[in-house]
mmCIF file with all atom_site columns, C-alpha atoms and ligand atoms in Angstrom:
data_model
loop_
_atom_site.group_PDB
_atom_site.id
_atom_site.type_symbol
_atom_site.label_atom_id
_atom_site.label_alt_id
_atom_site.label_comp_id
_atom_site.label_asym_id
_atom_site.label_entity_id
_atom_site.label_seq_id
_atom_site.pdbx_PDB_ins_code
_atom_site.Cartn_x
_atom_site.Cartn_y
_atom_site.Cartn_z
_atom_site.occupancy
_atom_site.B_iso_or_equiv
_atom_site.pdbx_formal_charge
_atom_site.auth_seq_id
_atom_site.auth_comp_id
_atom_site.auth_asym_id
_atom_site.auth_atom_id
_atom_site.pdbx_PDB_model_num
ATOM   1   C  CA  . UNK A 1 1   ? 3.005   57.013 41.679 1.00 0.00 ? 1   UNK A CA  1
ATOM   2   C  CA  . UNK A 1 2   ? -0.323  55.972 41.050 1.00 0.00 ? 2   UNK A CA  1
ATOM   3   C  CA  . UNK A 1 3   ? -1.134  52.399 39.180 1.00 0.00 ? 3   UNK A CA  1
ATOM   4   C  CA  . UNK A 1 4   ? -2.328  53.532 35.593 1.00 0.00 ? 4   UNK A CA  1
ATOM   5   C  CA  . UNK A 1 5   ? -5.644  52.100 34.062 1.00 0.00 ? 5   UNK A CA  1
ATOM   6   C  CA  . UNK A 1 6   ? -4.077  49.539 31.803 1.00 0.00 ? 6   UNK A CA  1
ATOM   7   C  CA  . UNK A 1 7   ? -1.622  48.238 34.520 1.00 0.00 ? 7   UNK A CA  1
ATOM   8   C  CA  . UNK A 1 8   ? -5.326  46.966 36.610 1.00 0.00 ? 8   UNK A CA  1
ATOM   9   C  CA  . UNK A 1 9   ? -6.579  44.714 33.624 1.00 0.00 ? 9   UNK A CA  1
ATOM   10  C  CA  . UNK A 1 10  ? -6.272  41.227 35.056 1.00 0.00 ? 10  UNK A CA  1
ATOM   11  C  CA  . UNK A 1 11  ? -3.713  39.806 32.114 1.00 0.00 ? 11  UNK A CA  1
ATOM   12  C  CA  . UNK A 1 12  ? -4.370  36.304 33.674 1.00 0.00 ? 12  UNK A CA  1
ATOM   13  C  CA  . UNK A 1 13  ? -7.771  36.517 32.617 1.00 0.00 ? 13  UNK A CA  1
ATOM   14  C  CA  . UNK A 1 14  ? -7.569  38.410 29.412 1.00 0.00 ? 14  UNK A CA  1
ATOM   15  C  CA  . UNK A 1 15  ? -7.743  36.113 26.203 1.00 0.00 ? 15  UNK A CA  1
ATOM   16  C  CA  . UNK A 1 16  ? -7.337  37.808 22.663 1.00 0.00 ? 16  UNK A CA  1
ATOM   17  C  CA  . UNK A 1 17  ? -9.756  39.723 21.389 1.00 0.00 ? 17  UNK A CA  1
ATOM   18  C  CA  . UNK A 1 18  ? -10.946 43.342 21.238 1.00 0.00 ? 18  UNK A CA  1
ATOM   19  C  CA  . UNK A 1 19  ? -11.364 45.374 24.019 1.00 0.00 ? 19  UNK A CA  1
ATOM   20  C  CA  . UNK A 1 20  ? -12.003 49.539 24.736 1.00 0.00 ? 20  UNK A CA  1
ATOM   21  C  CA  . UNK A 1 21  ? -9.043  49.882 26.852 1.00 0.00 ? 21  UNK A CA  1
ATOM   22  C  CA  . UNK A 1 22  ? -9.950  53.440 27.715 1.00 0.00 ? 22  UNK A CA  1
ATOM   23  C  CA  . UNK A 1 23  ? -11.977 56.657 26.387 1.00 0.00 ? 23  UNK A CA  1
ATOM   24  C  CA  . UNK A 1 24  ? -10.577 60.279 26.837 1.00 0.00 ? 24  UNK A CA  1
ATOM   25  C  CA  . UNK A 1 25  ? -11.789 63.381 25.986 1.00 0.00 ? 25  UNK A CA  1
ATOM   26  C  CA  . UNK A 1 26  ? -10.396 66.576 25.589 1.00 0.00 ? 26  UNK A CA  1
ATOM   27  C  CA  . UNK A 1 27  ? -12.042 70.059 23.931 1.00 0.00 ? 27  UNK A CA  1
ATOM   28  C  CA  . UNK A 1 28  ? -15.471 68.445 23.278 1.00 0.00 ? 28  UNK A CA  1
ATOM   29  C  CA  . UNK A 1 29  ? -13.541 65.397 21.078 1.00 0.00 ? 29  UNK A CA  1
ATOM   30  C  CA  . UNK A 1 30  ? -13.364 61.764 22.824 1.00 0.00 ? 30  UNK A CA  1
ATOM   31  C  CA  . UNK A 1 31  ? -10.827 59.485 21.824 1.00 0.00 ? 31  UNK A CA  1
ATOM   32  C  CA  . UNK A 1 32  ? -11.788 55.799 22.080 1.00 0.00 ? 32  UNK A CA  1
ATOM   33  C  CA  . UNK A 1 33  ? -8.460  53.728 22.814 1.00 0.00 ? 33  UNK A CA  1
ATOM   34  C  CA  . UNK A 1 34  ? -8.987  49.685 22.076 1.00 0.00 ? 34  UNK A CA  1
ATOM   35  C  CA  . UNK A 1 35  ? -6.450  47.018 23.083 1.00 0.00 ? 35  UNK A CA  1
ATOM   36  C  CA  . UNK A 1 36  ? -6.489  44.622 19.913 1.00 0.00 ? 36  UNK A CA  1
ATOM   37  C  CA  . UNK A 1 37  ? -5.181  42.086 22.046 1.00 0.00 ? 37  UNK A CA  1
ATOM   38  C  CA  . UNK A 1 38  ? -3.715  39.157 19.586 1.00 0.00 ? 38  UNK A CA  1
ATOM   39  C  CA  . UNK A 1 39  ? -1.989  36.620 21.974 1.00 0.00 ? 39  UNK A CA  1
ATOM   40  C  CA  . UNK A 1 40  ? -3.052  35.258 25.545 1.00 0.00 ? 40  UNK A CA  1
ATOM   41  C  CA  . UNK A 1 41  ? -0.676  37.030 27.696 1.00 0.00 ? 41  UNK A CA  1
ATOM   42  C  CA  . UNK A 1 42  ? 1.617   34.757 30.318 1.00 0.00 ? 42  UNK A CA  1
ATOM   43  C  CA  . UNK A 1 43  ? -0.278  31.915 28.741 1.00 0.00 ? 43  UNK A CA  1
ATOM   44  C  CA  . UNK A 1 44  ? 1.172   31.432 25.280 1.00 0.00 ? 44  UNK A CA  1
ATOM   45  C  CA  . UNK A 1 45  ? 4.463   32.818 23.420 1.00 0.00 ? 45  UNK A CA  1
ATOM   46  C  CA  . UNK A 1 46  ? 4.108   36.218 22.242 1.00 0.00 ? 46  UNK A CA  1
ATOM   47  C  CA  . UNK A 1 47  ? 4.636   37.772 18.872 1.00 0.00 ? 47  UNK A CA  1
ATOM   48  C  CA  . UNK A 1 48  ? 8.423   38.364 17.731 1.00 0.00 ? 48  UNK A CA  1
ATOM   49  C  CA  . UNK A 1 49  ? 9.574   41.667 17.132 1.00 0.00 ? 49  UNK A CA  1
ATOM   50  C  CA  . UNK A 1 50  ? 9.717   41.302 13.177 1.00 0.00 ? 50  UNK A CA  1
ATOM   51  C  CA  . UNK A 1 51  ? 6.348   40.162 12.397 1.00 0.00 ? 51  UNK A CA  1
ATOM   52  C  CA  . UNK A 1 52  ? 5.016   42.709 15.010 1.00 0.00 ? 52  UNK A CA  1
ATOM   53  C  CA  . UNK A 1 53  ? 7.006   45.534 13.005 1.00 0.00 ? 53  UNK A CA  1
ATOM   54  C  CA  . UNK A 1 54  ? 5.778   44.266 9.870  1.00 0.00 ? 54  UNK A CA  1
ATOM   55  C  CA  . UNK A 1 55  ? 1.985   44.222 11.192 1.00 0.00 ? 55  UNK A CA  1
ATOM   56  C  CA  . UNK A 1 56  ? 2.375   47.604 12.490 1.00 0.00 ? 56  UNK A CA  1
ATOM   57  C  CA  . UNK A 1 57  ? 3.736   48.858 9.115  1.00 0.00 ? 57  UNK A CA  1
ATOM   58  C  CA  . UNK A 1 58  ? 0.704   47.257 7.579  1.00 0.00 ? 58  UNK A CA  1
ATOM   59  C  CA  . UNK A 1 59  ? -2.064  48.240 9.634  1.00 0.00 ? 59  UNK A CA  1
ATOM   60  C  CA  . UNK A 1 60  ? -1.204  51.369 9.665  1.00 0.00 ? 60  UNK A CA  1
ATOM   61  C  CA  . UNK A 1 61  ? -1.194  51.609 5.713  1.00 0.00 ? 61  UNK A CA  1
ATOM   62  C  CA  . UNK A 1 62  ? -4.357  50.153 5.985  1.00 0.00 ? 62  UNK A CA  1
ATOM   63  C  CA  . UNK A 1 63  ? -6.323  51.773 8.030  1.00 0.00 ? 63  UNK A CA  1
ATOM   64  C  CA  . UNK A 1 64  ? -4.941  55.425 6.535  1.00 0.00 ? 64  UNK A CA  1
ATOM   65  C  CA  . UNK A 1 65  ? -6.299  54.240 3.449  1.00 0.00 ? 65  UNK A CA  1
ATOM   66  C  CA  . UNK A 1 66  ? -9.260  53.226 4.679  1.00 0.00 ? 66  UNK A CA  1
ATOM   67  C  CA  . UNK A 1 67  ? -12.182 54.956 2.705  1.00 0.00 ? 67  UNK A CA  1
ATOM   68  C  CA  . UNK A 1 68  ? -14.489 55.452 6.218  1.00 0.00 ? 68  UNK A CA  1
ATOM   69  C  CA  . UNK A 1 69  ? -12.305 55.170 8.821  1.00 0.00 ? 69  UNK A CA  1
ATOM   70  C  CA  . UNK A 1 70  ? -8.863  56.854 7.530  1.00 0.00 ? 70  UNK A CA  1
ATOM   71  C  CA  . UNK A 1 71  ? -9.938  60.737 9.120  1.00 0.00 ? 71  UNK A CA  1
ATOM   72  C  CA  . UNK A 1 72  ? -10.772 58.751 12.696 1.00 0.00 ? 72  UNK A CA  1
ATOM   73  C  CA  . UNK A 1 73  ? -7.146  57.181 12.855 1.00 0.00 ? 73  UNK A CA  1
ATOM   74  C  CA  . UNK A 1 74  ? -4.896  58.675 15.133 1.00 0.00 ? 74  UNK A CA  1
ATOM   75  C  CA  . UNK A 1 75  ? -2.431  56.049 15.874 1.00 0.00 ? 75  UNK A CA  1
ATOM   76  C  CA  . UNK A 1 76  ? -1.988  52.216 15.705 1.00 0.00 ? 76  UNK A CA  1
ATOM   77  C  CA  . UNK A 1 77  ? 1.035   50.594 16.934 1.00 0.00 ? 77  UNK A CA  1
ATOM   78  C  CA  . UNK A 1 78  ? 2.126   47.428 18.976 1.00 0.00 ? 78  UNK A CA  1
ATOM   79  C  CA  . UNK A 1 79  ? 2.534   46.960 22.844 1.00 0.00 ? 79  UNK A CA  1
ATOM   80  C  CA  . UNK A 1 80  ? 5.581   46.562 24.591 1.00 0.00 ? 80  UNK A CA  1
ATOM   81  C  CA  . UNK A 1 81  ? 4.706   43.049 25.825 1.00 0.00 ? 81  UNK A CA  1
ATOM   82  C  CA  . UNK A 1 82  ? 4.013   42.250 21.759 1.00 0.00 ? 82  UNK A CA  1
ATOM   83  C  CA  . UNK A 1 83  ? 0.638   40.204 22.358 1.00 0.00 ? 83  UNK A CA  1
ATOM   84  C  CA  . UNK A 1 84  ? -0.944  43.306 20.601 1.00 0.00 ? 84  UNK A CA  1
ATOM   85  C  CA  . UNK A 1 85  ? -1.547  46.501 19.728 1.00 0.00 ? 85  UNK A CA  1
ATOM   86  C  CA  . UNK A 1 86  ? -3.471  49.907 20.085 1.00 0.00 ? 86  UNK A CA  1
ATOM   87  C  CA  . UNK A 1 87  ? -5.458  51.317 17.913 1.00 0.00 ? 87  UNK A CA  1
ATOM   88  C  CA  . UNK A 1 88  ? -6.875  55.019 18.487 1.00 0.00 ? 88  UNK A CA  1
ATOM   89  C  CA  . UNK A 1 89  ? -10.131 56.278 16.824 1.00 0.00 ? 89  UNK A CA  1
ATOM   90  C  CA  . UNK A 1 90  ? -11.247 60.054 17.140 1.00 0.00 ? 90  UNK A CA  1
ATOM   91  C  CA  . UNK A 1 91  ? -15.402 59.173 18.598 1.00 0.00 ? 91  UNK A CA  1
ATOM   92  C  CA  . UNK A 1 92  ? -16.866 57.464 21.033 1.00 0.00 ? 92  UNK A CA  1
ATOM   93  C  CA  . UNK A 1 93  ? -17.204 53.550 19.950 1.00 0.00 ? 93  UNK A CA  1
ATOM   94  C  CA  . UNK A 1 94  ? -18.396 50.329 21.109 1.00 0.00 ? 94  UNK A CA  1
ATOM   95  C  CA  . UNK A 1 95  ? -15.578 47.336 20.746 1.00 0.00 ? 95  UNK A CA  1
ATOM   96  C  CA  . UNK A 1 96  ? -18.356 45.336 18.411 1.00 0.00 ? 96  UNK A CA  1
ATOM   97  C  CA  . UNK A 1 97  ? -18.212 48.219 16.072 1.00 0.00 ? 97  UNK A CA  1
ATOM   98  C  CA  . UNK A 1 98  ? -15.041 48.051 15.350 1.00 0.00 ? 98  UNK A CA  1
ATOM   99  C  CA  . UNK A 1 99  ? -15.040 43.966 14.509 1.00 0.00 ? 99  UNK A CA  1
ATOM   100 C  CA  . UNK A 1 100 ? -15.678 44.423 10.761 1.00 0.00 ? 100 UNK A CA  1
ATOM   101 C  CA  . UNK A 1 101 ? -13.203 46.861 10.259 1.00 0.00 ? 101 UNK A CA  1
ATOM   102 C  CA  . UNK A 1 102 ? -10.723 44.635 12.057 1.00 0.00 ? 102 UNK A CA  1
ATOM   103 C  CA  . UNK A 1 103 ? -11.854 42.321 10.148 1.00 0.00 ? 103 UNK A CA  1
ATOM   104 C  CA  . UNK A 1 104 ? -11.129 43.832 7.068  1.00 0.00 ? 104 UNK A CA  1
ATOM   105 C  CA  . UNK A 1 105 ? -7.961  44.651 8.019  1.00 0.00 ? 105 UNK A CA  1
ATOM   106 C  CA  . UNK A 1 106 ? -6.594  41.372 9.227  1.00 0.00 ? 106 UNK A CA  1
ATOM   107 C  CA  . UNK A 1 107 ? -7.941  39.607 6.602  1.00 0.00 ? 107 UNK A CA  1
ATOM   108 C  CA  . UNK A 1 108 ? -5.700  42.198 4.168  1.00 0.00 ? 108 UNK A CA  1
ATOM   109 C  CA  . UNK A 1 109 ? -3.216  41.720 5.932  1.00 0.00 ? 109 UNK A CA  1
ATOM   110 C  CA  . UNK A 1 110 ? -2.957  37.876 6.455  1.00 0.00 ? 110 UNK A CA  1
ATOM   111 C  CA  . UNK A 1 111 ? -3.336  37.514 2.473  1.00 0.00 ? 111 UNK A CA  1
ATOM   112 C  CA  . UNK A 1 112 ? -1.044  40.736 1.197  1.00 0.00 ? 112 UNK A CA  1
ATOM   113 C  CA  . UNK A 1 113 ? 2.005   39.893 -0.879 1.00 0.00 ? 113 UNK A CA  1
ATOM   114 C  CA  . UNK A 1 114 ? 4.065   42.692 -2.197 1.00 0.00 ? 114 UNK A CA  1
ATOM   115 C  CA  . UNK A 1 115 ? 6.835   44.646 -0.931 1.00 0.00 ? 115 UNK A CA  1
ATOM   116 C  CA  . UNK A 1 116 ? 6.125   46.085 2.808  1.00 0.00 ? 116 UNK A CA  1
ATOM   117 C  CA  . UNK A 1 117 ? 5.144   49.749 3.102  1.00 0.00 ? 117 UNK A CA  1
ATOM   118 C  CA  . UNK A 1 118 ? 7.632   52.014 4.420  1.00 0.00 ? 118 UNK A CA  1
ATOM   119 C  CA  . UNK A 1 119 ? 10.450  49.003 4.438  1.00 0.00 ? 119 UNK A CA  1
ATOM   120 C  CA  . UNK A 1 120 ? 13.282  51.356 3.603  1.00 0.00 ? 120 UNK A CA  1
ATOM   121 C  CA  . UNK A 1 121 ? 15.947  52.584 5.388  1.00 0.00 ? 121 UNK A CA  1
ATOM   122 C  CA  . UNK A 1 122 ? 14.758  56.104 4.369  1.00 0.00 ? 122 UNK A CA  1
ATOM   123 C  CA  . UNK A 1 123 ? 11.286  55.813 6.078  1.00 0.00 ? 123 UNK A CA  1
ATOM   124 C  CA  . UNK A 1 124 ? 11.864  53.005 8.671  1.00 0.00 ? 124 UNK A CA  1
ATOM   125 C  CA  . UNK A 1 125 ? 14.425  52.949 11.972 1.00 0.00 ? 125 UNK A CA  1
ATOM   126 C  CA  . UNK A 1 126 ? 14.859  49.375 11.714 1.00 0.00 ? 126 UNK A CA  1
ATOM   127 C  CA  . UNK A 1 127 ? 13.664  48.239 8.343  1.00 0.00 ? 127 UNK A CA  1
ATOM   128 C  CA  . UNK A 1 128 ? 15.720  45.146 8.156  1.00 0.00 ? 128 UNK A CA  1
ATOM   129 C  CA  . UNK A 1 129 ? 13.617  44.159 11.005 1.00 0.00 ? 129 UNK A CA  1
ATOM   130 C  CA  . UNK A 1 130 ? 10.636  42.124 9.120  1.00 0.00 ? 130 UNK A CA  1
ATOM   131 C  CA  . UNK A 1 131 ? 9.017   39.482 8.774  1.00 0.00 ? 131 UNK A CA  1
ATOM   132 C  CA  . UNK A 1 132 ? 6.184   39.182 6.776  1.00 0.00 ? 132 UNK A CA  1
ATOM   133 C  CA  . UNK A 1 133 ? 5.136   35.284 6.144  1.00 0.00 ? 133 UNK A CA  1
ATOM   134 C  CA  . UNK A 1 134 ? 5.074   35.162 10.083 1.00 0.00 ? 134 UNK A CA  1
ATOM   135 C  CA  . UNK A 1 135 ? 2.563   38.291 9.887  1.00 0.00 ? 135 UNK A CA  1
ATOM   136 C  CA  . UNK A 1 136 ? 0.520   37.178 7.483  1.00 0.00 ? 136 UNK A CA  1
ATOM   137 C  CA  . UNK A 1 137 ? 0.177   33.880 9.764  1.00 0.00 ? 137 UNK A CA  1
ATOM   138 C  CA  . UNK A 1 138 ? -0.558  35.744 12.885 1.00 0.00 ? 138 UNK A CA  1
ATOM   139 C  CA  . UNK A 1 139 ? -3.153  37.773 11.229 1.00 0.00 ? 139 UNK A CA  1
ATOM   140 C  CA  . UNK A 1 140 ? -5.001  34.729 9.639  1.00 0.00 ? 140 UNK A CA  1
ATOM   141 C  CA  . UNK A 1 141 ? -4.783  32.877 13.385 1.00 0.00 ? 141 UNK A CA  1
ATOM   142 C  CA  . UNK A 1 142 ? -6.247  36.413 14.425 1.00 0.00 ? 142 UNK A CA  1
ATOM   143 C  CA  . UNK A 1 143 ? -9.084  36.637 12.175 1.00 0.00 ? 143 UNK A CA  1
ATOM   144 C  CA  . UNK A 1 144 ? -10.427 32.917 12.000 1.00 0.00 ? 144 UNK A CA  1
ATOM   145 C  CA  . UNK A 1 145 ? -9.346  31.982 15.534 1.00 0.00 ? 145 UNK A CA  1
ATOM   146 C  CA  . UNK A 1 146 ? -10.702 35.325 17.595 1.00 0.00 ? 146 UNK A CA  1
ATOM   147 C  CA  . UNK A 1 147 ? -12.585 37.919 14.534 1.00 0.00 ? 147 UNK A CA  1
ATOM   148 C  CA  . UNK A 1 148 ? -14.652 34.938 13.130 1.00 0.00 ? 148 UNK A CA  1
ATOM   149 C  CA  . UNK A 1 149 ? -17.363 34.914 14.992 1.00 0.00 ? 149 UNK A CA  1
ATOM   150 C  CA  . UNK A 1 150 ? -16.345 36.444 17.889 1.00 0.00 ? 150 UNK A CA  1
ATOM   151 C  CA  . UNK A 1 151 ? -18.106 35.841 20.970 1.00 0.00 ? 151 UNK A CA  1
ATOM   152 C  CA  . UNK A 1 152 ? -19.221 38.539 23.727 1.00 0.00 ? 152 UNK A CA  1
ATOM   153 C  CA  . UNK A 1 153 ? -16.686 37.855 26.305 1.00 0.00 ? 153 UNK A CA  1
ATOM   154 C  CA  . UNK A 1 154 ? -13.925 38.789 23.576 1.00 0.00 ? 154 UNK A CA  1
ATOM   155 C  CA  . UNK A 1 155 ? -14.873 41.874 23.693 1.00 0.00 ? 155 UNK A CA  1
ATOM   156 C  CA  . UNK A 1 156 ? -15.300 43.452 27.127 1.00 0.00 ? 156 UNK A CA  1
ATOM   157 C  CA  . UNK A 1 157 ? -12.547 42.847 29.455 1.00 0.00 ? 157 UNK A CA  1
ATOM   158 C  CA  . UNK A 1 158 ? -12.965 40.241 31.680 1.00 0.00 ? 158 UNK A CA  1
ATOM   159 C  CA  . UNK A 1 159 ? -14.174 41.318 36.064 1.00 0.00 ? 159 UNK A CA  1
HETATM 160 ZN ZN1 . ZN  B 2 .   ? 9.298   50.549 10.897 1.00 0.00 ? 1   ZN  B ZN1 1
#
């Protein structure tokens, strides 16, 4: 079988940051896919499973909430190798628009304090599974150490 598209990204070179990972389209309607890449893969440790599940649960609230973006969301979730996640946006975008509502989101996230959305064994698989003082640190690293300011190269994967 054929290598797919994400599988030829150069994850030695790759540092966090956000990247357009792909672009599909389908009946006249393009999907931009972006790799919200959070942790320097093979470099440093990656995210544990809790505080990825617990960033997952609130990104998702977020950003189907949001009041400009929440009819473009069609899916956010984490990778498998937890040093990010996807996010998928009905349109055509550029990575750098996109940075304010990330920002926005993380910096939500890395200050919220209340009970987790969806935390119940009634709407979650594994909702024992959380960890949200670790998520709220990972999204504050996120936002001041990558969001803040982010330079050029963060944003378009590296040759
Ligand atoms: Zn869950």
């Amino acid at each position: 079988m054929e290598k797919i598209t994400s599988f030829t990204i150069d994850h030695i070179k790759l540092q966090p940051g956000i990247y357009v990972s792909r672009k599909d389209t389908s009946a006249g309607t393009t999907v931009t896919t972006f790799d919200i890449r959070m942790t320097s893969p093979n470099e440093e440790p990656v995210m544990n499973t809790a505080e990825v599940h617990t960033l997952e649960h609130l990104g998702a609230t977020f950003l189907r909430n949001h009041p400009h973006f929440k009819e473009k969301i069609l899916y956010f979730g984490p990778m498998g190798c937890r040093t990010g996640f996807y996010l998928l946006l009905f349109g055509d975008y550029k990575s750098e628009e996109i940075v304010p509502l990330m920002s926005e989101m993380f910096a939500w996230m890395s200050e919220f304090d209340d009970e987790v959305p969806g935390a119940s064994a009634k709407d979650c698989g594994n909702y024992l599974d959380m960890n949200l003082p670790m998520a709220r640190f990972t999204a504050r690293r996120f936002l001041t150490e990558v969001l803040t300011g982010i330079s050029p190269d963060r944003l378009i994967y590296p040759e």
